[in-house]
Coordinates of C-alpha atoms in Angstrom, one line a residue:
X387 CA 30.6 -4.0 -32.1
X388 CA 31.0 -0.2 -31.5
X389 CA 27.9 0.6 -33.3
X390 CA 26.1 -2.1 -31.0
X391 CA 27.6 -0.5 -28.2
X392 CA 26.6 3.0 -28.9
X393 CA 23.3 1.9 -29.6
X394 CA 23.0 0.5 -26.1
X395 CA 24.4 3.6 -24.2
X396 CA 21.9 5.8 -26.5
X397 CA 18.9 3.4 -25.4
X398 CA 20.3 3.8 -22.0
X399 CA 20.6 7.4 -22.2
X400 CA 17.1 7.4 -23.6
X401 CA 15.2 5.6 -20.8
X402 CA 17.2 7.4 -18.3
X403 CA 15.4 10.5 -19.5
X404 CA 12.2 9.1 -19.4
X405 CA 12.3 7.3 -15.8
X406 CA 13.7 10.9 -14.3
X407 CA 10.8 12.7 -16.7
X408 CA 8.5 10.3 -15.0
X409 CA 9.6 11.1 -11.6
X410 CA 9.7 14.7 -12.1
X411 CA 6.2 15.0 -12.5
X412 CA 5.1 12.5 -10.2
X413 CA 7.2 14.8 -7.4
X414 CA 5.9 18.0 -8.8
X415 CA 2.0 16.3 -8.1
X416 CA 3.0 15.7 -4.8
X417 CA 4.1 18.8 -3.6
X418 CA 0.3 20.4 -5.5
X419 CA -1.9 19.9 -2.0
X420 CA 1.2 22.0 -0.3
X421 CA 0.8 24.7 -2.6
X422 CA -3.2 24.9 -3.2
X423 CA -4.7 23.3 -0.3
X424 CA -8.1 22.4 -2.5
X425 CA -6.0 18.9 -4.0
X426 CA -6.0 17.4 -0.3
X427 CA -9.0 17.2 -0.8
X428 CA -8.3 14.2 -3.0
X429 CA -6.3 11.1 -2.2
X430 CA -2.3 11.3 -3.5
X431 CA -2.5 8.6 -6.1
X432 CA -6.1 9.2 -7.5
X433 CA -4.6 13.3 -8.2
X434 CA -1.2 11.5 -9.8
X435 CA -4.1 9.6 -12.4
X436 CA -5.9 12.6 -12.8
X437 CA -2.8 14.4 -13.6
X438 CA -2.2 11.3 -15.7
X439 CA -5.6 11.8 -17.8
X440 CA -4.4 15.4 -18.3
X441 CA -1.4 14.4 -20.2
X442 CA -3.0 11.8 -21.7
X443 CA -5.4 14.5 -23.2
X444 CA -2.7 16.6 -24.5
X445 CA -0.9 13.7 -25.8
X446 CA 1.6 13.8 -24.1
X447 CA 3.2 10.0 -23.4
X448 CA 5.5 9.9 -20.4
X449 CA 6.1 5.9 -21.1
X450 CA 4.9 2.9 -22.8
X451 CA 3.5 0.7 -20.6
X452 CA 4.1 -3.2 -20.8
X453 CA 3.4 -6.5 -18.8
X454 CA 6.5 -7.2 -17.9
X455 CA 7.1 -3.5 -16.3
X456 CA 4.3 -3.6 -14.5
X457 CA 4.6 -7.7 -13.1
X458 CA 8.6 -7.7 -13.3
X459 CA 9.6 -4.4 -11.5
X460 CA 6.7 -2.7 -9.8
X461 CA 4.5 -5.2 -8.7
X462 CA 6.9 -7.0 -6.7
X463 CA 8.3 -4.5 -4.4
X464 CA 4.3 -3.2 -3.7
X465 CA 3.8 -6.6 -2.9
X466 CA 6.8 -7.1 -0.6
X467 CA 6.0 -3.4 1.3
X468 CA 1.9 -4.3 2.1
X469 CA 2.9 -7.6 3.5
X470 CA 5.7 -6.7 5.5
X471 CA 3.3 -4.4 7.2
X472 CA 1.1 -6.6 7.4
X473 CA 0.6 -8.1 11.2
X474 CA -0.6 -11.8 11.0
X475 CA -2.1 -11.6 14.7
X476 CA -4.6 -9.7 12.3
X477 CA -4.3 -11.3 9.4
X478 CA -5.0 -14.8 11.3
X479 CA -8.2 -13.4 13.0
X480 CA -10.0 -12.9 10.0
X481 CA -8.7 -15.6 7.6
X482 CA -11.4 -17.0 6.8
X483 CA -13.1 -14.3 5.1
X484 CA -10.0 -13.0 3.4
X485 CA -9.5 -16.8 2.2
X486 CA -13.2 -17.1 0.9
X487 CA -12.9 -13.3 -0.6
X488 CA -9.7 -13.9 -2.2
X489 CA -11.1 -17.9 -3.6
X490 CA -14.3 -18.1 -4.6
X491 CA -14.6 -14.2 -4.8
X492 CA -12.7 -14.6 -8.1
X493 CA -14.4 -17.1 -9.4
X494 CA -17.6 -15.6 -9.4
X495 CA -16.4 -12.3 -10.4
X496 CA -15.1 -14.1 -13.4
X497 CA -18.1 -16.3 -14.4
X498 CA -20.6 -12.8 -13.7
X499 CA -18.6 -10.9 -16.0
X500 CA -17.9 -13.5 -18.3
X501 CA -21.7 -14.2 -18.6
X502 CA -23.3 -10.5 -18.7
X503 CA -20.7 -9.9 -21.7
X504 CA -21.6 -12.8 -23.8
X505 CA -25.2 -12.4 -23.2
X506 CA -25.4 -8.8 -23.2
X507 CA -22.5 -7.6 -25.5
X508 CA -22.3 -10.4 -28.2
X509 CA -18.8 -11.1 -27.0
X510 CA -17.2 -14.7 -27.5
X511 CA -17.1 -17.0 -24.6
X512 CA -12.8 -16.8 -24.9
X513 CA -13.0 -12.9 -24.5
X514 CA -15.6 -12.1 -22.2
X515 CA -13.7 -14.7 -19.9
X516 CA -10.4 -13.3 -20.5
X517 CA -11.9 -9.7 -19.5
X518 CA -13.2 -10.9 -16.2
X519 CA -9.8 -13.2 -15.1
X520 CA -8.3 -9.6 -15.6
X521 CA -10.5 -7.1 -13.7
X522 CA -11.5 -10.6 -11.0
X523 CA -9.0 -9.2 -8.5
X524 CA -8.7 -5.9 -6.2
X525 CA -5.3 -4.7 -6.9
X526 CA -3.6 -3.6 -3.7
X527 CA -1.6 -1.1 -5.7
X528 CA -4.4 1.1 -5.8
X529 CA -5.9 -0.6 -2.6
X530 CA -3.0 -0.2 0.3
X531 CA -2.5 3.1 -1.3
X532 CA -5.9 4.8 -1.0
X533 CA -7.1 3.0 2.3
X534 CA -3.9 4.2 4.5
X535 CA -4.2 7.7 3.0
X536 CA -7.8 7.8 4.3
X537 CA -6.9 6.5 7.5
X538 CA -9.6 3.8 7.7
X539 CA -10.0 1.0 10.9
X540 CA -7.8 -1.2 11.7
X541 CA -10.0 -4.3 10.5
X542 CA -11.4 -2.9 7.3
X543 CA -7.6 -2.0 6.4
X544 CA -6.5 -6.0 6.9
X545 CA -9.6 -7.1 5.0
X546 CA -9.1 -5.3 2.2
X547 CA -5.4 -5.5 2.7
X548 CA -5.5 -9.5 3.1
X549 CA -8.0 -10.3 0.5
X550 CA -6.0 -7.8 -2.2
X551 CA -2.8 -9.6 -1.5
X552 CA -4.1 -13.3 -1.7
X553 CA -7.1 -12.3 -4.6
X554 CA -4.3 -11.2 -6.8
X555 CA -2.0 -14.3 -6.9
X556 CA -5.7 -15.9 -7.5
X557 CA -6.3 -13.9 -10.7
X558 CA -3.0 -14.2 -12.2
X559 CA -3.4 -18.0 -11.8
X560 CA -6.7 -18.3 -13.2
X561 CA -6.3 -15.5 -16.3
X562 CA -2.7 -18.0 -16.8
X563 CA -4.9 -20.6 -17.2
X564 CA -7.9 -19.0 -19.6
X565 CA -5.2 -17.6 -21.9
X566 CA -3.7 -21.1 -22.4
X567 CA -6.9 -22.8 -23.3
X568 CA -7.5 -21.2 -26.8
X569 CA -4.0 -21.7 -27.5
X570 CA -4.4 -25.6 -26.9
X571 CA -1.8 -25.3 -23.9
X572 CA -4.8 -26.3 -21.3
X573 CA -7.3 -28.9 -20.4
X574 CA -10.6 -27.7 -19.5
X575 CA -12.1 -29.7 -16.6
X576 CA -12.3 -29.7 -12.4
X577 CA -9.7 -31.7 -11.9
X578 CA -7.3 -30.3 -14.2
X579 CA -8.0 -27.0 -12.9
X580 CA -7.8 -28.0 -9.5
X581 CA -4.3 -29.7 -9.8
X582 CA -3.3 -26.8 -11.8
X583 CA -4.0 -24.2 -9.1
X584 CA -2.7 -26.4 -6.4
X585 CA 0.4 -26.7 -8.5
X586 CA 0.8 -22.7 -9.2
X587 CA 0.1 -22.3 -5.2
X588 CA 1.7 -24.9 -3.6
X589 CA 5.2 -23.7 -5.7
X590 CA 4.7 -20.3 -4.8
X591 CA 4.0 -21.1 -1.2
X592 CA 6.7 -23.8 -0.8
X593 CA 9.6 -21.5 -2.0
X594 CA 8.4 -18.5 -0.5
X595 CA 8.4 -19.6 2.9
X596 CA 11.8 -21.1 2.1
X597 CA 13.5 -18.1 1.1
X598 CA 11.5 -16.2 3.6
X599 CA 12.9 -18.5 7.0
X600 CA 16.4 -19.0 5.3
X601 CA 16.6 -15.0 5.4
X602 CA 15.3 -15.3 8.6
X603 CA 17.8 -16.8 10.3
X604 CA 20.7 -15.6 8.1
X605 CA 20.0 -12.2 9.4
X606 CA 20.4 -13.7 13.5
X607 CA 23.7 -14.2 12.6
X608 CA 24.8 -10.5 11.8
X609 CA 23.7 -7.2 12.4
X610 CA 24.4 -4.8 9.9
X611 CA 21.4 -2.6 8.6
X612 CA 22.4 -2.1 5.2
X613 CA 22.9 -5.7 4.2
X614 CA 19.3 -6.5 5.8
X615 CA 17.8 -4.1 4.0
X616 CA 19.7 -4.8 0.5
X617 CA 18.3 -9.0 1.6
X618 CA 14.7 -7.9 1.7
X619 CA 14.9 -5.9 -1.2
X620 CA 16.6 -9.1 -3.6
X621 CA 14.0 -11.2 -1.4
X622 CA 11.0 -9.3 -3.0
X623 CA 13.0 -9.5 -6.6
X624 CA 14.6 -12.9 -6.4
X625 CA 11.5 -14.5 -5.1
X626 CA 9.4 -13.6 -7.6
X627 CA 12.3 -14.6 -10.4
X628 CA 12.9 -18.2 -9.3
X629 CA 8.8 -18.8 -8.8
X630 CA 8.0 -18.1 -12.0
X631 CA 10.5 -19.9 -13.5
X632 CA 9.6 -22.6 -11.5
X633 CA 6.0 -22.8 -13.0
X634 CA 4.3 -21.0 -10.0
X635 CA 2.8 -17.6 -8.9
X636 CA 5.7 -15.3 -8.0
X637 CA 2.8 -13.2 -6.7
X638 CA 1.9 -16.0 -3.6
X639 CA 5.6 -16.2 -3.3
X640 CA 6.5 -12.6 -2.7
X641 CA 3.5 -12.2 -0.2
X642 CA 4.3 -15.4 1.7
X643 CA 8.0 -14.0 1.8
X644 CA 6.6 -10.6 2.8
X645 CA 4.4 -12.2 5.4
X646 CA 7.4 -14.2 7.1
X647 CA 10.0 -11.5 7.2
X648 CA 7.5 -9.2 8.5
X649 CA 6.5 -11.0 11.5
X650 CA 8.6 -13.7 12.1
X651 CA 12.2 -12.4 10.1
X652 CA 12.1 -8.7 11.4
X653 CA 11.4 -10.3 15.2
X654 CA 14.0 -12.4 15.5
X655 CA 16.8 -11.4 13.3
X656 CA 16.3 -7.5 13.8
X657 CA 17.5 -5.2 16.5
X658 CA 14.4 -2.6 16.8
X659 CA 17.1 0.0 14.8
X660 CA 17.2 -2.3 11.6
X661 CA 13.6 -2.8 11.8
X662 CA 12.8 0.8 11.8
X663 CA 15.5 1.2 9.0
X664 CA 14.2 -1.6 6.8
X665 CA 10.7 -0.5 7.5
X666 CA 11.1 3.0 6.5
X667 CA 13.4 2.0 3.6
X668 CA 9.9 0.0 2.1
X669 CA 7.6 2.6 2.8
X670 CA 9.7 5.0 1.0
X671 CA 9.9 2.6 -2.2
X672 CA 6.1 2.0 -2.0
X673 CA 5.5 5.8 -2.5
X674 CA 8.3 6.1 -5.2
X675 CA 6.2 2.9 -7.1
X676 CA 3.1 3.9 -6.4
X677 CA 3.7 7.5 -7.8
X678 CA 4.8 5.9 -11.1
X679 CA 2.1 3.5 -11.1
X680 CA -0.5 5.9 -10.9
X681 CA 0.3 8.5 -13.1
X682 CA 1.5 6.2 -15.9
X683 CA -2.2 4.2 -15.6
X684 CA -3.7 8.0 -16.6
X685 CA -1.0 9.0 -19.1
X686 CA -1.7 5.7 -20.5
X687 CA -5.6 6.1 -21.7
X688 CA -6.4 5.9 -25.3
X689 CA -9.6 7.9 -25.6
X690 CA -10.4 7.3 -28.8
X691 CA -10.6 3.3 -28.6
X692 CA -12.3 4.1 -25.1
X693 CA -15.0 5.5 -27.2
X694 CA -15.4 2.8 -29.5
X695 CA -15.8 0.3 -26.9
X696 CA -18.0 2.7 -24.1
X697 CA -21.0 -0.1 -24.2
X698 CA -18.8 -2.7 -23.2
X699 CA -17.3 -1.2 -21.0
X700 CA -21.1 -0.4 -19.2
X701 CA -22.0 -3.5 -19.1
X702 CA -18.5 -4.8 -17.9
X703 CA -19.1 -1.9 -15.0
X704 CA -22.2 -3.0 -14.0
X705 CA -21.5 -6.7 -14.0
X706 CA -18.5 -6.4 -12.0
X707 CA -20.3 -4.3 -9.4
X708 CA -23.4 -6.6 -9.1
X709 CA -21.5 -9.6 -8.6
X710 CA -18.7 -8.3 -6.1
X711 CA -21.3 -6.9 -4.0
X712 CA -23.4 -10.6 -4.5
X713 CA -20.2 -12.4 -3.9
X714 CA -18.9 -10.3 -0.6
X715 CA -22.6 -10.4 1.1
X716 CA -22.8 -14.0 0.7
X717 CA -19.0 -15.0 1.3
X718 CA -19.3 -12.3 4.4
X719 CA -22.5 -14.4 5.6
X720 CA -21.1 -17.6 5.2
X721 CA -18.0 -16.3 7.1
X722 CA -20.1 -15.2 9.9
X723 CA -22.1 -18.3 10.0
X724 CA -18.7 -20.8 10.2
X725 CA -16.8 -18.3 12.5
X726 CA -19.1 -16.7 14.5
X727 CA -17.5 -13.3 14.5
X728 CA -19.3 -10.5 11.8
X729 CA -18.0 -8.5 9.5
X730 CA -21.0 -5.2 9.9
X731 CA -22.9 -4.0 7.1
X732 CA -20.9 -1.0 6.6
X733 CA -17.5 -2.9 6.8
X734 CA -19.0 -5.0 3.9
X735 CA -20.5 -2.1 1.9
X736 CA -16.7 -0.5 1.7
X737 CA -15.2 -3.4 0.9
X738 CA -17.7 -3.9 -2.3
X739 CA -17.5 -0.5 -3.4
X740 CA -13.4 -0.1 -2.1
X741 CA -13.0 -3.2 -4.8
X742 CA -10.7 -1.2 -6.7
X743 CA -8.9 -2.4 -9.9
X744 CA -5.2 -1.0 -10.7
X745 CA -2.0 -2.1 -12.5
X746 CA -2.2 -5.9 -12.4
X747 CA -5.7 -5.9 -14.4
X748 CA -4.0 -3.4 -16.7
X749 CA -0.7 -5.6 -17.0
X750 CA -2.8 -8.8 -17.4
X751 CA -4.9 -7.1 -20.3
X752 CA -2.0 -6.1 -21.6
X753 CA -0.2 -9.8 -21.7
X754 CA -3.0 -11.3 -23.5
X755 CA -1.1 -12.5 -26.6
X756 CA -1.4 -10.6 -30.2
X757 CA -2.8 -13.9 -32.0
X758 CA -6.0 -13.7 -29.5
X759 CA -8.4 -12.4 -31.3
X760 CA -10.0 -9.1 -30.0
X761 CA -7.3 -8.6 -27.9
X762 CA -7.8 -4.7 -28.9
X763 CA -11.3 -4.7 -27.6
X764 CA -9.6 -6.7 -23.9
X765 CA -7.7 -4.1 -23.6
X766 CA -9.7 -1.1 -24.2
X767 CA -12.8 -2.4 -21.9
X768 CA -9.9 -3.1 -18.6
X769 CA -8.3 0.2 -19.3
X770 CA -12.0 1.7 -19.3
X771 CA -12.7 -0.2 -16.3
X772 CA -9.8 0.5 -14.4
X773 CA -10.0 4.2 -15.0
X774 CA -13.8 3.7 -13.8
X775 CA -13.3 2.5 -10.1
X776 CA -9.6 4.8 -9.6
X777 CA -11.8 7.6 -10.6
X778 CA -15.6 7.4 -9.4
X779 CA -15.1 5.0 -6.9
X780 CA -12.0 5.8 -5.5
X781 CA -13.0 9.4 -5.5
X782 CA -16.6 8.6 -3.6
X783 CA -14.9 5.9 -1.2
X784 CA -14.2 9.1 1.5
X785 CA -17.7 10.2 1.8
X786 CA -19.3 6.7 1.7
X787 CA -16.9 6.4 4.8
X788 CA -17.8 9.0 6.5
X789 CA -21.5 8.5 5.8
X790 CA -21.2 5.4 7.5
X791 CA -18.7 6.2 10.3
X792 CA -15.8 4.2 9.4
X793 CA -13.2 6.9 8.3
X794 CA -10.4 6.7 10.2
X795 CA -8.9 10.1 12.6
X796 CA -6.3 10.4 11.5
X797 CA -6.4 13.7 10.0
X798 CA -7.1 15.1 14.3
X799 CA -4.0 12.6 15.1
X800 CA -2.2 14.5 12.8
X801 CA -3.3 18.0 14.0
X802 CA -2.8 16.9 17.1
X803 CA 0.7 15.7 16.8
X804 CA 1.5 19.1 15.0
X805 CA 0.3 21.2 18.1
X806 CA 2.6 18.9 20.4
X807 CA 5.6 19.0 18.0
X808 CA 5.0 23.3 18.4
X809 CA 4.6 23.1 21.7
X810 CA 8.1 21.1 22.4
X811 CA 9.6 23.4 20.1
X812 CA 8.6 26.6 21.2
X813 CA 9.2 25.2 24.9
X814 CA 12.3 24.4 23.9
X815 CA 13.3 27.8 22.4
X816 CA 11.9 29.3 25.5
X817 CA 14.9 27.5 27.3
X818 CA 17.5 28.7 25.1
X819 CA 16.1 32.3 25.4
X820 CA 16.4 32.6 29.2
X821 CA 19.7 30.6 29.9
X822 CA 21.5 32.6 26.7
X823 CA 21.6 36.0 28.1
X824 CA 24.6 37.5 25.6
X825 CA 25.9 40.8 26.7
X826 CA 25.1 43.7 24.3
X827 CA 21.4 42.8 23.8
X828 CA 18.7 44.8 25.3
X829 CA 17.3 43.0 28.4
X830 CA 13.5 44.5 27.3
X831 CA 14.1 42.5 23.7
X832 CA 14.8 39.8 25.9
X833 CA 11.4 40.0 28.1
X834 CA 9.6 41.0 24.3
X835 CA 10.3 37.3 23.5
X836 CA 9.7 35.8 26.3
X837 CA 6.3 37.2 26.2
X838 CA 5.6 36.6 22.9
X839 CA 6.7 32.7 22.8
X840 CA 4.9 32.5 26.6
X841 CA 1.2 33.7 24.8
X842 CA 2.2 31.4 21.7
X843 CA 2.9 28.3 24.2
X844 CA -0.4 29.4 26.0
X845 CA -2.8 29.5 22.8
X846 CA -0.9 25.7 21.4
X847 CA -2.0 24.3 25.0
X848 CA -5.6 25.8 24.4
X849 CA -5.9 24.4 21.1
X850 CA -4.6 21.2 22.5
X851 CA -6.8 21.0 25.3
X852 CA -10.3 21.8 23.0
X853 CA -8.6 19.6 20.8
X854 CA -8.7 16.8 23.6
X855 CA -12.2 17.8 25.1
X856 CA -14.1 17.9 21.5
X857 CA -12.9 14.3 20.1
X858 CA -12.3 11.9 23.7
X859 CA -10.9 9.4 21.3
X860 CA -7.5 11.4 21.1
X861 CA -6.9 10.9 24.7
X862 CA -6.1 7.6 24.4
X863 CA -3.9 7.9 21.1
X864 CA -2.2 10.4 23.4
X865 CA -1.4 7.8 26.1
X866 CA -0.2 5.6 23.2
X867 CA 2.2 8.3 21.9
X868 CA 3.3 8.9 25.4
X869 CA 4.3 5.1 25.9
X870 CA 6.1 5.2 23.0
X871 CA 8.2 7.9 24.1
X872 CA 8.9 6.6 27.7
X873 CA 9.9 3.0 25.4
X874 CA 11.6 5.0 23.1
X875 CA 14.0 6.9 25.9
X876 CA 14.0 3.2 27.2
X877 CA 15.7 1.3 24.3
X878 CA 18.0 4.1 23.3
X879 CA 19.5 4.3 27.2
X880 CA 19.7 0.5 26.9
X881 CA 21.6 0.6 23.1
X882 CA 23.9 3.4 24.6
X883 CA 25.1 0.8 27.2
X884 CA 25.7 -1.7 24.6
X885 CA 27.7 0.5 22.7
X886 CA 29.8 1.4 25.3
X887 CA 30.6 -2.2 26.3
X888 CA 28.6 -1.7 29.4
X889 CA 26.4 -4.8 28.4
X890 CA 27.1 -7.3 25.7
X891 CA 24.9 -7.8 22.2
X892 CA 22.6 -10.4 23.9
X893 CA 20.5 -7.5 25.2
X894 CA 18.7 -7.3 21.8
X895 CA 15.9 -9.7 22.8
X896 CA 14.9 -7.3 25.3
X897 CA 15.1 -4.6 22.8
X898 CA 13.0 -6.3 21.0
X899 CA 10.7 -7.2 23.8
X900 CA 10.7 -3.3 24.0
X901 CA 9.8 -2.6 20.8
X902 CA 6.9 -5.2 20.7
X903 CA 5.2 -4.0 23.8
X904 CA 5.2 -0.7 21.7
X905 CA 3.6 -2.1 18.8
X906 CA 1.0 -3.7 20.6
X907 CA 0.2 -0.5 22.5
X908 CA -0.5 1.1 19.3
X909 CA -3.0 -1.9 18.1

């Protein structure tokens, strides 16, 4: 028993290391575009793969990646994070497509794939199938990640965003399902299919929106921050758990419980505070995950076998490309067609060549059972793939977006925001200089200042103003800013009442009603 025990604390000890190894370096990547200003010149997580790669080329192996670390702790709180922020007025506007992206998108993706590798590479039916359930979906891992960096539209973010979400509880079901048939545990058919996706879905769905109300209301009944926030994070966990030992996708389940606590949970059961506190709280796990993620899908690469398996892995390229631009041109026109609204050429270009694939084609490859044969070769062509579209797509998605006018500003909000948050400061200081006059200091030192903050106030307001004149699109994000402050001051004055008993805890509908008019400013 003590041997058994020490043996545990030294396995402990040992993956302790390697999680805080992990971390180190996926910190020291971030702080690179501080130091050398070239790196922001590429996206956060496609530097943490590159630095991944490097690694990988010295041999160097951070951590052994598995299925069950990839579907079991890091894809659920990803999940959890992108729908939360996820607004369904948005969502709801362009269902449709998302639905038709995330549905039949997969299907095809499959049977193209499947079909160019038989035909093309000599691959059995089994594998070639089991290659394209992995790499059929856009994992919003890489996705979310890449597109808010980039600051793209408001639209092409849900798109992408919605279809990601709902594509990826599409491919997990439908890879389930391919890796049971060889293995005798599946009937191949329509209607077996059918009822088997339903099945997977309508479990996932059912108990997700369960868990996701019941939260919901639990959290009217009390307001304390912490225990909110501790509820969304088991949600995101627990969720996941019970549907898949329910026999459904804990991927549909965490999204729909995503979805309901981030636009119906949050609204009613939050004050604006524990919203902002639960909201920051996910965004800050998202980049801790996504960090890991990204440099553990480069660390991870096994040249050699990449090598080995390089014409596959062309003609897997290619066929996935073809037939996700076929499928989202004719889903898109379809769309168009039934709903009369359009999704424009360019919006449709990005979203074909934004198709990235991440963690969940790599954890799926990775789960196809040893007594499959070629599982070796599975492997090798997704990790091929995957290291494909994170590197020469995801590295060309910023000038295809600014070749067709669809990157996002905000790179000039943030300049512009920086000029302001000077400008108060200096202001600020400015006030402290000329009410503080302490004896012993020479009055000229004093007027020195003055005149030196005065011509740096001057030169911020310039900047601001040629900031303002060059890009008129700023003017109105700088009305939005401004509303949000005069709400801001609004909801604080009417929490300070509360907390000094002036008005009772009922006022938190119109705190919310506050914060709302906020949000909606900003949309």
């Amino acid at each position: 028993m003590m041997i058994e025990s020490q043996i545990g604390e030294h396995l402990i000890a040992n993956n302790l290391k390697q999680f805080l190894l992990v971390l180190s370096v996926s910190l020291g990547v971030a702080t690179l575009p501080q130091i050398f200003s070239w790196f922001r010149q590429i996206p956060y997580t496609l530097l943490l793969v590159i630095v991944g790669l490097c690694l990988a080329i010295a041999n160097v192996r951070l951590v052994t990646l598995s299925p069950g670390l990839i579907l079991l702790i890091f894809l659920p709180p990803l999940l959890f994070e992108a729908a939360w922020n996820l607004h369904w007025k948005e969502l709801k506007k362009d269902f449709l497509p998302i639905c038709l992206y995330a549905i039949f998108g997969v299907v095809i993706s499959i049977l193209g794939v499947a079909i160019g590798l038989n035909q093309l590479a000599g691959l059995s039916l089994t594998t070639a199938l089991l290659i394209g359930a992995s790499l059929s979906a856009t994992d919003p891992v890489s996705v979310t990640a890449l597109f808010r960096e980039l600051g793209v539209g408001k639209r092409l973010v849900t798109l992408m965003e919605g279809e990601s979400l709902f594509n990826d509880g599409m491919a997990v079901v439908a890879f389930g399902f391919l890796v049971a048939l060889p293995l005798g545990n599946a009937e191949l058919g329509f209607q077996p299919i059918l009822i088997e996706f339903c099945t997977v879905v309508g479990i996932g769905v059912a108990v997700g929106s369960l868990i996701g109300f019941g939260i919901s209301y639990l959290t009217q009944r009390f307001d304390l921050p912490m225990v909110e926030q501790s509820l969304t994070l088991v949600s995101a966990y627990g969720t996941y758990l019970i549907i898949e030992d329910l026999g459904g996708s804990g991927v549909i389940g965490v999204v729909t419980v995503g979805l309901i606590l981030g636009n119906f949970g949050s609204r009613i059961g939050m004050n604006p505070r524990t919203r902002i506190i639960v909201s920051e709280f996910w965004e800050f796990l998202a980049f801790f995950v996504n960090s890991i993620v990204f440099l553990l899908i480069g660390d991870q690469i096994r040249f050699a076998s990449l090598g080995e398996n390089i014409q596959i892995i062309l003609i897997t390229v290619i066929a996935m490309i073809v037939m996700r631009g076929l499928a989202l041109y004719i889903l898109s026109l379809v769309s168009t067609n039934i709903t009369k609204t359009e999704i424009s050429l360019p919006e449709q270009t990005i979203l074909w060549w934004g198709g990235l694939r991440g963690s969940v084609s790599i954890a799926l490859a990775l789960s196809v059972p040893t007594i499959i044969p070629e599982r070796d070769k599975i492997i090798a062509t997704v990790f091929g793939v995957v290291l494909f579209t994170l590197l020469v797509q995801g590295l060309t998605i910023k000038p295809l977006l600014q070749k067709l006018n669809l990157l996002g500003d905000s790179g000039l909000r943030e300049q512009y925001l920086e000029l302001v948050a000077r400008n108060i400061a200096l202001e600020r200081v400015l006030r402290h200089l000329q009410a503080d006059q302490r004896p012993g200091i020479d009055p000229e030192f004093y007027r020195y200042q003055e005149t030196l903050i005065k011509g740096e106030i001057n030169d911020l307001q310039e900047k601001t103003a040629k900031l303002q004149d060059d890009y008129p699109n700023l003017r109105d994000f700088c009305a939005e800013q401004f509303r949000s402050e005069l709400l801001a001051i609004e909801a604080d004055t009417y929490a300070e009442f509360v907390r000094s008993g002036r008005l009772n805890k009922e006022l938190a509908p119109m705190l919310q009603n506050v914060l709302q008019d906020g949000k909606q400013t900003e949309r």
